[in-house]
Amino acid sequence: MSVSTAFEKARAEGRAALVGYLPAGFPTVDGAVRAIRAMVESGVDLVEVGLPYSDPVMDGPVIQRAADRALAGGVRVADVLRTVEAVAGAGAPVVVMTYWNPVERYGVEAFARDLAAAGGSGLITPDLIPDEADEWLAASDRHQLDRVFLVSPSSTEARLAMTVAHCRGFVYAASLMGVTGAREKTSEAAPALVARVRAARADIPVGVGLGVRDGAQAAEVGSFADAVIVGSALVRCLLDAPDLDAGVSALRALTVELAAGVRRG
Amino acid sequence: MSAATAGPDTSGHFGRWGGRFVPEALIAALEELDDAYRLAMQDPQFVAEFDRMLREYAGTPSPLYRAQRLSDEVGATMLLKREDLNHTGAHKIRNVLGQALLAKRMGKRRVIAETGAGQHGVASATAAAYLGLECVVYMGELDTKRQELNVARMQMLGATVVPVTTGSRTLKDAINEALRDWVASVGHTHYLLGTAAGPHPFPAMVRDFVRGIGVEARAQCLELTGALPDAVAACVGGGSNAIGLFHAFVPDESVRLYGFEAGGEGVETGRHAASITGGSSGVLHGARTYVLQDEDGQTVESHSISAGLDYPAVGPEHAWLHDTGRATYRPVTDAEAMEAFRLLCRTEGIIPAIESAHALAGAIKILPELRPGATVIVNLSGRGDKDVHTAGEYFGMLR
């Protein structure tokens, strides 16, 4: 299933899509595959597989800790691609969220080719702006991959229009001026940012991320965005659990709550 | 201007190097900073105020000193650019005064900084106290334990020191944490980055604040010897003191530029901080440059006896000067640097920073490549008071 098909399906049901993030290799490569499958079975419409990186400047403490543990466990870029392959048939499209250096090191063309071959749909690139992305724009065209750039409340109108024009699949509205992590309150800037994206380009869905942790917040964000993106709150289910079974149970419960939330919104 | 001095282009690239690899949330702040810095550098009032602070407060211009006994010992004319005599004991005061003054002009009330061993943290805390700004310094938890005295210095100067407990808990993680703070605080906070690296405009801006080193040294050398030097030499970690010395000499084609990286235990051992010699093209902390990384693009930890050079990347302008061949970069091992450290202590009565000892060691090594009796300017970028403990242990004088 493609990213746009997943969005169309959600729209047909009159609701926002639920996007769930988990890093590959955490707690182990196989454990992450199991957790991601459980997330899809419990109602996630689109999967973000995180590529653990040594210097994740956009991430808060929860995702940092998970990435550190995945790296300490020896996870490799090839394992991330294997993870994508293992979950691509689970019923939801899969995109990889990655900082830019691992892709550049692997080779942009080679990464695009291998991601497409593994059944991945595209990339979310938190530290790559379209201004620096010529090689990726060409490779993603060649391999028909989606490319999701971030927009921010501080983006000027000109930058927002330029960024949105380069996106394919959806636009990631990073609604908080801050790093990833669950918040007590979601951002007040989010609805305005979504409206600005839609004004710039009407034909692409907008997902809102940074700060969502429960069903009520998912309903709230789902009322004005095309997708609700949840990361840290899901990762925390696995971090806080005594073992993988308990972690996956908690993950299922939270996903079900979030999926119900987007259906209320 | 020749092509070599014209960089970067308007989007912050030196050839293929540099640029901006940061979250979109920071782009507006970087553009605001770029505009403010370019306007400030064209404003005679700002330039005059910066000059006044450098002169009256920091003690510049620093002398260019003919080191006679050292020169006799090595058979060349060795001129030392005495940045160690500046207030706070290093070239870094130039950068922090420039950025803090700019932050004030931009209406920011708070500055944040990263620090490894604490030198840039102390310099930032100094500039913040001098200009009445709030200052928060991020420092790897391991480094706060290794450098307790500098933590106390920063606190005396009124700064808050935040230990960073993520990743390898060293300098690179302190930079990550400062970037995270900045994403959430850009409205009222300036990130006072400590070297000529990071996303545009930092590499060019930091260079412009420290390029007085080379401007002064060039004029002083002409006055002292009646000619330009045959070569200039500096140590390279992030590369601010080196770019500060090099920049005024780039158009002088007869002057060779040498940058000496920290070779640690030897580049072949893998335990080093020589990003150009032993690293490869990558993206770290907002710029494309030479990075120490593994096959997967994960940053590899650097190693050096010198904390100030212990960084797994290098400023993008150095990557470019290397590629164009205008500057030459070589590694200097811990052992070679400490031998030069001892030599300077004994021949000149000057205890250099271990960073600067790398520059001296490298300069002595390349003498056979120059004409007999050549003149070499070495950037004595900092003083060694902070390194007495490390050096004392190295030489077996302390246990």
Tab-separated table of N, CA and C in Angstrom, chain B residues 144-199:
chain	number	residue	atom	x	y	z
B	144	THR	N	32.742	17.495	32.699
B	144	THR	CA	32.561	18.295	33.922
B	144	THR	C	33.357	17.675	35.069
B	145	LYS	N	33.516	16.352	35.017
B	145	LYS	CA	34.295	15.697	36.076
B	145	LYS	C	35.791	15.859	35.841
B	146	ARG	N	36.178	15.787	34.544
B	146	ARG	CA	37.611	15.907	34.229
B	146	ARG	C	38.103	17.345	34.398
B	147	GLN	N	37.192	18.320	34.314
B	147	GLN	CA	37.592	19.735	34.290
B	147	GLN	C	36.835	20.531	35.340
B	148	GLU	N	36.917	20.064	36.579
B	148	GLU	CA	36.182	20.714	37.671
B	148	GLU	C	36.531	22.190	37.819
B	149	LEU	N	37.816	22.522	37.630
B	149	LEU	CA	38.246	23.912	37.829
B	149	LEU	C	37.549	24.851	36.846
B	150	ASN	N	37.413	24.385	35.599
B	150	ASN	CA	36.744	25.248	34.623
B	150	ASN	C	35.255	25.361	34.907
B	151	VAL	N	34.648	24.296	35.443
B	151	VAL	CA	33.242	24.384	35.844
B	151	VAL	C	33.101	25.477	36.907
B	152	ALA	N	34.011	25.466	37.869
B	152	ALA	CA	33.971	26.488	38.935
B	152	ALA	C	34.190	27.881	38.340
B	153	ARG	N	35.123	28.013	37.390
B	153	ARG	CA	35.366	29.325	36.758
B	153	ARG	C	34.095	29.862	36.113
B	154	MET	N	33.428	28.992	35.351
B	154	MET	CA	32.197	29.439	34.671
B	154	MET	C	31.166	29.885	35.692
B	155	GLN	N	31.050	29.117	36.791
B	155	GLN	CA	30.064	29.465	37.817
B	155	GLN	C	30.427	30.787	38.489
B	156	MET	N	31.731	30.999	38.753
B	156	MET	CA	32.162	32.284	39.335
B	156	MET	C	31.765	33.458	38.457
B	157	LEU	N	31.809	33.226	37.150
B	157	LEU	CA	31.485	34.283	36.192
B	157	LEU	C	29.973	34.438	35.997
B	158	GLY	N	29.211	33.626	36.731
B	158	GLY	CA	27.767	33.790	36.715
B	158	GLY	C	27.023	32.904	35.734
B	159	ALA	N	27.728	31.966	35.085
B	159	ALA	CA	27.074	31.089	34.112
B	159	ALA	C	26.482	29.866	34.809
B	160	THR	N	25.491	29.261	34.152
B	160	THR	CA	24.948	27.984	34.597
B	160	THR	C	25.572	26.894	33.742
B	161	VAL	N	26.130	25.874	34.368
B	161	VAL	CA	26.738	24.769	33.622
B	161	VAL	C	25.789	23.577	33.680
B	162	VAL	N	25.394	23.080	32.510
B	162	VAL	CA	24.473	21.944	32.450
B	162	VAL	C	25.239	20.704	31.983
B	163	PRO	N	25.384	19.695	32.849
B	163	PRO	CA	26.074	18.467	32.423
B	163	PRO	C	25.204	17.696	31.431
B	164	VAL	N	25.809	17.221	30.340
B	164	VAL	CA	25.084	16.492	29.300
B	164	VAL	C	25.335	14.999	29.481
B	165	THR	N	24.231	14.253	29.641
B	165	THR	CA	24.369	12.844	30.005
B	165	THR	C	24.037	11.906	28.852
B	166	THR	N	23.834	12.476	27.648
B	166	THR	CA	23.452	11.618	26.524
B	166	THR	C	24.656	11.279	25.656
B	167	GLY	N	24.489	10.268	24.811
B	167	GLY	CA	25.517	9.872	23.854
B	167	GLY	C	26.830	9.549	24.546
B	168	SER	N	27.935	10.075	23.995
B	168	SER	CA	29.242	9.779	24.577
B	168	SER	C	29.583	10.726	25.731
B	169	ARG	N	28.658	11.644	26.049
B	169	ARG	CA	28.807	12.580	27.172
B	169	ARG	C	30.072	13.438	27.055
B	170	THR	N	30.396	13.828	25.805
B	170	THR	CA	31.543	14.710	25.583
B	170	THR	C	31.125	15.877	24.685
B	171	LEU	N	32.125	16.544	24.090
B	171	LEU	CA	31.878	17.781	23.353
B	171	LEU	C	30.789	17.658	22.290
B	172	LYS	N	30.829	16.593	21.484
B	172	LYS	CA	29.861	16.518	20.389
B	172	LYS	C	28.431	16.432	20.929
B	173	ASP	N	28.275	15.784	22.082
B	173	ASP	CA	26.943	15.674	22.672
B	173	ASP	C	26.518	16.993	23.307
B	174	ALA	N	27.517	17.760	23.797
B	174	ALA	CA	27.218	19.101	24.318
B	174	ALA	C	26.706	19.990	23.178
B	175	ILE	N	27.278	19.856	21.988
B	175	ILE	CA	26.788	20.623	20.824
B	175	ILE	C	25.361	20.194	20.486
B	176	ASN	N	25.104	18.878	20.482
B	176	ASN	CA	23.745	18.398	20.209
B	176	ASN	C	22.750	19.020	21.183
B	177	GLU	N	23.126	19.051	22.458
B	177	GLU	CA	22.209	19.548	23.487
B	177	GLU	C	22.003	21.063	23.328
B	178	ALA	N	23.064	21.778	22.972
B	178	ALA	CA	22.925	23.221	22.745
B	178	ALA	C	21.993	23.472	21.562
B	179	LEU	N	22.115	22.651	20.513
B	179	LEU	CA	21.218	22.802	19.353
B	179	LEU	C	19.773	22.536	19.757
B	180	ARG	N	19.570	21.528	20.630
B	180	ARG	CA	18.208	21.214	21.091
B	180	ARG	C	17.631	22.376	21.890
B	181	ASP	N	18.466	22.966	22.762
B	181	ASP	CA	18.029	24.138	23.519
B	181	ASP	C	17.631	25.246	22.536
B	182	TRP	N	18.489	25.455	21.536
B	182	TRP	CA	18.293	26.590	20.626
B	182	TRP	C	17.007	26.456	19.825
B	183	VAL	N	16.667	25.224	19.408
B	183	VAL	CA	15.413	25.017	18.660
B	183	VAL	C	14.229	25.533	19.476
B	184	ALA	N	14.313	25.365	20.795
B	184	ALA	CA	13.183	25.735	21.648
B	184	ALA	C	13.272	27.166	22.178
B	185	SER	N	14.396	27.862	21.927
B	185	SER	CA	14.590	29.162	22.593
B	185	SER	C	15.034	30.274	21.645
B	186	VAL	N	14.949	30.028	20.324
B	186	VAL	CA	15.544	30.965	19.361
B	186	VAL	C	15.021	32.388	19.487
B	187	GLY	N	13.828	32.554	20.036
B	187	GLY	CA	13.259	33.893	20.135
B	187	GLY	C	14.127	34.852	20.944
B	188	HIS	N	14.681	34.370	22.046
B	188	HIS	CA	15.432	35.278	22.929
B	188	HIS	C	16.877	34.841	23.141
B	189	THR	N	17.297	33.766	22.463
B	189	THR	CA	18.612	33.183	22.756
B	189	THR	C	19.497	33.153	21.518
B	190	HIS	N	20.788	33.458	21.719
B	190	HIS	CA	21.781	33.273	20.659
B	190	HIS	C	22.659	32.075	21.018
B	191	TYR	N	22.913	31.231	20.027
B	191	TYR	CA	23.837	30.113	20.241
B	191	TYR	C	25.239	30.596	19.903
B	192	LEU	N	26.050	30.703	20.958
B	192	LEU	CA	27.404	31.225	20.805
B	192	LEU	C	28.342	30.044	20.515
B	193	LEU	N	28.362	29.632	19.264
B	193	LEU	CA	29.143	28.461	18.859
B	193	LEU	C	30.631	28.790	18.958
B	194	GLY	N	31.413	27.804	19.411
B	194	GLY	CA	32.794	28.076	19.794
B	194	GLY	C	33.841	27.921	18.721
B	195	THR	N	33.472	27.488	17.521
B	195	THR	CA	34.504	27.338	16.500
B	195	THR	C	33.930	27.647	15.130
B	196	ALA	N	34.822	27.664	14.135
B	196	ALA	CA	34.396	28.051	12.783
B	196	ALA	C	33.780	26.852	12.069
B	197	ALA	N	32.793	26.235	12.706
B	197	ALA	CA	32.107	25.069	12.146
B	197	ALA	C	30.604	25.301	12.277
B	198	GLY	N	29.811	24.233	12.074
B	198	GLY	CA	28.368	24.370	12.223
B	198	GLY	C	27.720	24.900	10.949
B	199	PRO	N	26.390	25.140	11.027
B	199	PRO	CA	25.651	25.595	9.845
B	199	PRO	C	25.986	27.045	9.497
